[in-house]
XYZ file of C-alpha atoms in Angstrom:
279
model
C 73.102 119.840 64.222
C 73.261 121.844 61.069
C 75.742 122.292 58.341
C 77.068 125.407 59.805
C 77.100 124.141 63.384
C 78.814 120.979 62.036
C 81.732 123.210 60.165
C 82.201 125.263 63.580
C 82.471 122.221 65.458
C 85.068 120.738 62.906
C 87.200 123.733 63.072
C 87.339 123.833 66.793
C 89.186 120.155 66.761
C 92.724 120.935 67.764
C 95.716 119.817 65.963
C 97.184 116.801 67.890
C 100.544 116.142 68.668
C 101.272 118.707 71.061
C 101.627 116.640 73.820
C 104.545 115.305 72.175
C 106.180 118.645 71.833
C 105.522 119.581 75.246
C 107.449 116.311 76.530
C 110.189 116.246 73.985
C 110.837 119.935 74.759
C 110.767 119.681 78.339
C 113.136 116.693 78.260
C 115.514 118.403 76.029
C 115.503 121.342 78.530
C 115.956 119.230 81.325
C 118.846 117.005 80.205
C 120.504 120.565 79.277
C 119.960 122.071 82.440
C 121.823 119.054 84.042
C 124.956 119.040 81.568
C 125.084 122.845 82.454
C 124.634 121.967 86.068
C 127.477 119.264 86.079
C 129.786 121.331 84.093
C 129.457 124.481 85.714
C 128.701 123.526 89.206
C 126.044 126.459 89.420
C 124.046 126.019 92.485
C 121.232 128.620 90.929
C 120.483 126.261 88.682
C 119.242 123.479 90.639
C 115.891 124.791 91.173
C 115.400 125.326 87.334
C 116.635 121.676 86.494
C 114.533 120.108 89.474
C 111.066 122.075 88.042
C 111.595 120.807 84.644
C 111.948 117.717 85.405
C 108.715 117.321 87.770
C 106.697 119.220 85.452
C 107.564 117.646 81.884
C 105.716 114.612 81.935
C 102.239 116.376 83.790
C 102.431 118.994 81.484
C 102.652 116.529 78.435
C 99.761 114.550 79.747
C 97.357 117.744 80.465
C 98.286 118.536 76.978
C 97.573 114.951 75.858
C 93.703 115.342 76.907
C 93.133 119.231 76.052
C 93.993 119.040 72.204
C 91.106 116.732 72.340
C 88.846 118.940 73.696
C 86.726 119.822 70.767
C 83.515 118.552 72.069
C 84.158 120.962 75.057
C 84.184 124.764 75.592
C 87.177 125.066 78.120
C 89.577 127.488 77.546
C 93.328 127.375 78.069
C 93.461 129.657 81.146
C 90.639 127.757 82.861
C 92.866 124.208 82.471
C 95.986 126.249 83.514
C 93.738 127.825 86.422
C 93.035 124.214 87.365
C 96.538 123.138 87.304
C 98.013 125.869 89.367
C 94.889 126.136 91.929
C 94.406 122.094 92.277
C 98.833 121.630 92.740
C 98.823 124.585 94.871
C 95.870 123.982 97.127
C 95.886 120.985 97.310
C 99.580 120.530 98.308
C 98.871 123.221 101.179
C 95.357 121.880 102.668
C 97.208 118.395 102.510
C 100.383 119.538 104.404
C 98.268 120.975 107.244
C 95.304 117.719 107.315
C 97.775 114.393 107.154
C 100.018 115.177 109.944
C 96.693 115.332 111.860
C 95.653 112.058 111.154
C 98.769 110.094 109.495
C 101.619 108.920 112.041
C 103.603 106.667 110.090
C 102.599 104.993 106.942
C 100.713 101.566 106.905
C 98.183 99.986 105.175
C 95.171 101.780 106.991
C 96.943 104.938 107.203
C 97.245 104.832 103.056
C 93.673 105.054 102.882
C 93.304 108.333 105.325
C 95.809 109.318 102.795
C 93.605 108.801 99.815
C 90.683 109.945 101.908
C 92.489 113.501 102.176
C 94.198 113.528 99.012
C 91.117 112.956 96.722
C 89.431 115.451 98.866
C 92.256 118.724 98.457
C 93.124 117.944 95.172
C 89.224 119.110 93.733
C 89.425 122.245 95.743
C 91.083 124.071 93.009
C 88.544 123.014 90.425
C 85.504 124.039 92.680
C 87.091 127.332 93.215
C 87.865 128.174 89.284
C 84.438 126.174 88.185
C 81.836 127.903 90.833
C 80.480 130.559 88.555
C 80.107 127.483 85.236
C 77.857 125.399 84.303
C 78.614 121.842 86.193
C 76.436 119.478 83.553
C 79.482 118.546 81.031
C 81.263 115.215 82.273
C 83.829 115.909 79.583
C 84.650 119.160 81.045
C 85.210 117.548 84.403
C 87.771 114.862 82.887
C 89.622 117.738 81.326
C 89.832 120.006 84.379
C 90.135 117.034 86.777
C 93.471 115.576 84.951
C 94.669 119.490 85.074
C 94.044 119.489 88.485
C 95.552 116.280 89.674
C 98.472 116.584 87.626
C 99.488 119.947 89.122
C 98.994 118.535 92.907
C 101.512 115.377 91.491
C 104.113 118.042 90.019
C 104.107 119.805 93.230
C 104.338 116.383 95.549
C 107.334 114.891 92.997
C 109.192 118.528 93.439
C 108.571 117.910 97.379
C 109.954 114.513 96.970
C 112.806 115.269 94.494
C 114.567 118.042 97.313
C 113.531 115.893 99.954
C 115.887 113.190 98.205
C 118.436 115.841 97.608
C 118.623 116.750 101.226
C 118.862 112.977 102.777
C 121.606 112.081 99.968
C 123.878 114.673 101.161
C 123.312 116.782 98.108
C 123.770 113.659 95.283
C 122.068 115.091 92.007
C 122.222 111.519 90.641
C 119.686 110.538 93.775
C 117.358 113.742 92.630
C 117.315 112.911 89.236
C 116.583 109.056 89.727
C 113.719 110.124 92.198
C 112.322 112.772 89.487
C 112.606 110.578 86.584
C 110.629 107.755 88.929
C 107.843 109.675 89.863
C 107.696 111.612 86.241
C 107.116 107.792 84.686
C 104.525 106.818 87.206
C 102.711 110.172 87.151
C 100.371 109.486 84.517
C 99.185 106.783 86.134
C 98.039 108.348 89.477
C 96.549 111.536 90.754
C 95.215 113.230 87.807
C 93.436 109.873 86.470
C 91.823 109.813 89.966
C 90.855 113.698 89.964
C 89.184 113.272 86.416
C 86.975 110.449 87.843
C 85.728 111.994 90.740
C 85.456 115.725 88.916
C 83.708 114.148 85.481
C 80.911 112.292 87.958
C 80.503 115.701 90.143
C 79.923 117.754 87.046
C 77.567 114.874 85.561
C 75.618 115.061 88.489
C 75.466 118.738 88.894
C 72.807 121.089 87.065
C 73.274 124.998 86.476
C 75.995 126.708 88.362
C 75.599 124.350 91.534
C 77.039 121.494 92.456
C 75.040 118.453 93.842
C 77.015 116.067 96.037
C 74.368 112.874 95.432
C 74.967 109.042 95.974
C 77.001 108.497 92.842
C 79.255 111.426 93.927
C 80.017 109.708 96.993
C 80.597 106.456 95.615
C 82.879 107.980 92.759
C 84.842 109.355 95.679
C 85.136 106.120 97.578
C 86.072 104.496 94.487
C 89.150 106.844 93.928
C 90.188 106.916 97.485
C 90.419 103.003 97.033
C 92.413 103.535 93.811
C 94.881 106.157 96.128
C 95.194 103.736 99.178
C 96.005 100.591 97.324
C 98.429 102.977 95.184
C 100.032 103.727 98.631
C 99.525 100.589 100.631
C 99.621 98.049 98.421
C 103.713 98.273 97.795
C 103.851 97.520 101.498
C 102.178 94.204 101.429
C 103.593 92.834 98.339
C 107.609 94.190 100.300
C 106.231 92.415 103.103
C 105.442 89.220 101.597
C 107.826 88.900 98.680
C 110.474 91.176 99.911
C 111.510 94.550 98.512
C 112.556 95.250 95.220
C 109.963 95.700 92.177
C 106.998 96.482 95.058
C 106.701 99.687 93.710
C 106.431 98.793 89.982
C 104.157 96.007 90.491
C 101.347 97.308 92.674
C 101.733 100.832 91.326
C 101.742 99.178 87.605
C 98.615 97.352 88.351
C 96.638 100.266 90.033
C 97.586 102.471 87.184
C 96.868 100.224 84.170
C 93.228 99.880 86.155
C 92.834 103.386 86.761
C 93.753 104.324 83.092
C 91.113 101.749 82.053
C 88.341 103.582 84.087
C 89.565 106.886 82.776
C 89.210 105.455 79.063
C 85.902 104.174 79.958
C 84.851 107.429 81.406
C 86.044 109.267 78.793
C 84.157 107.504 75.612
C 81.109 108.005 77.645
C 81.431 111.578 78.242
C 82.352 112.008 74.696
C 79.306 110.092 73.961
C 76.594 112.118 76.236
C 78.160 115.506 74.687
C 77.879 114.395 71.313
C 74.313 113.561 71.876
C 73.810 116.940 73.314
C 75.066 118.814 70.879
C 73.454 117.160 68.204
C 70.003 117.896 70.168
C 70.634 121.664 70.059
């Protein structure tokens, strides 16, 4: 790499810490919205408050990865579209497919949820990246995180609204579900989609996607992680009784998912550095 190209690469390194500002700003607005809702009783504020609560952690998580994109040429618009399409198309597709194959939650059905969920989440990425080169594993990681967190946002929004209805309009129940899913969101959907899309991009060339054994194995791996995320709490609850089943099970699967994502990120960064050094 020449001195001039190294200077350009260094100039592309974004400032760190944006994700903290996103998180703290959204958290402040969320708390302010709850206080205004309690003080005024204005129900028109409710959708805004619930949206802020479910968006703040996923948005900060995507910002965390995007600000480390200096080895990637991804634009913010592509990342944002991946968040939007991955969420909307994923939720739409899941709402159509899951009722056809799932009737009640059990350990086997949890893996069916994984099969469906990990397929529908990449639809948005496939749509927005269909005309770009697909040989950058790092691009796949960032776009996958965005698509998965978009899906997590809208899914959590649905759970929050369901909690509001089931509780007879309890704000505390809605806030509880929102905060729980917000705390757990960096451990799940975004990581699994990132792992799958990164392998897909690494194994593809030019502007065509290639589905080979490595891509299929990556898909099955994230399906297992997703299935255990939903199914392991049922097993722990049956053996030990309800209580900390969700935190224990999803904490373990989340830690494993983060470790795998960290390994994949290091590999992708090394590959991209080597490729750019050879240009």
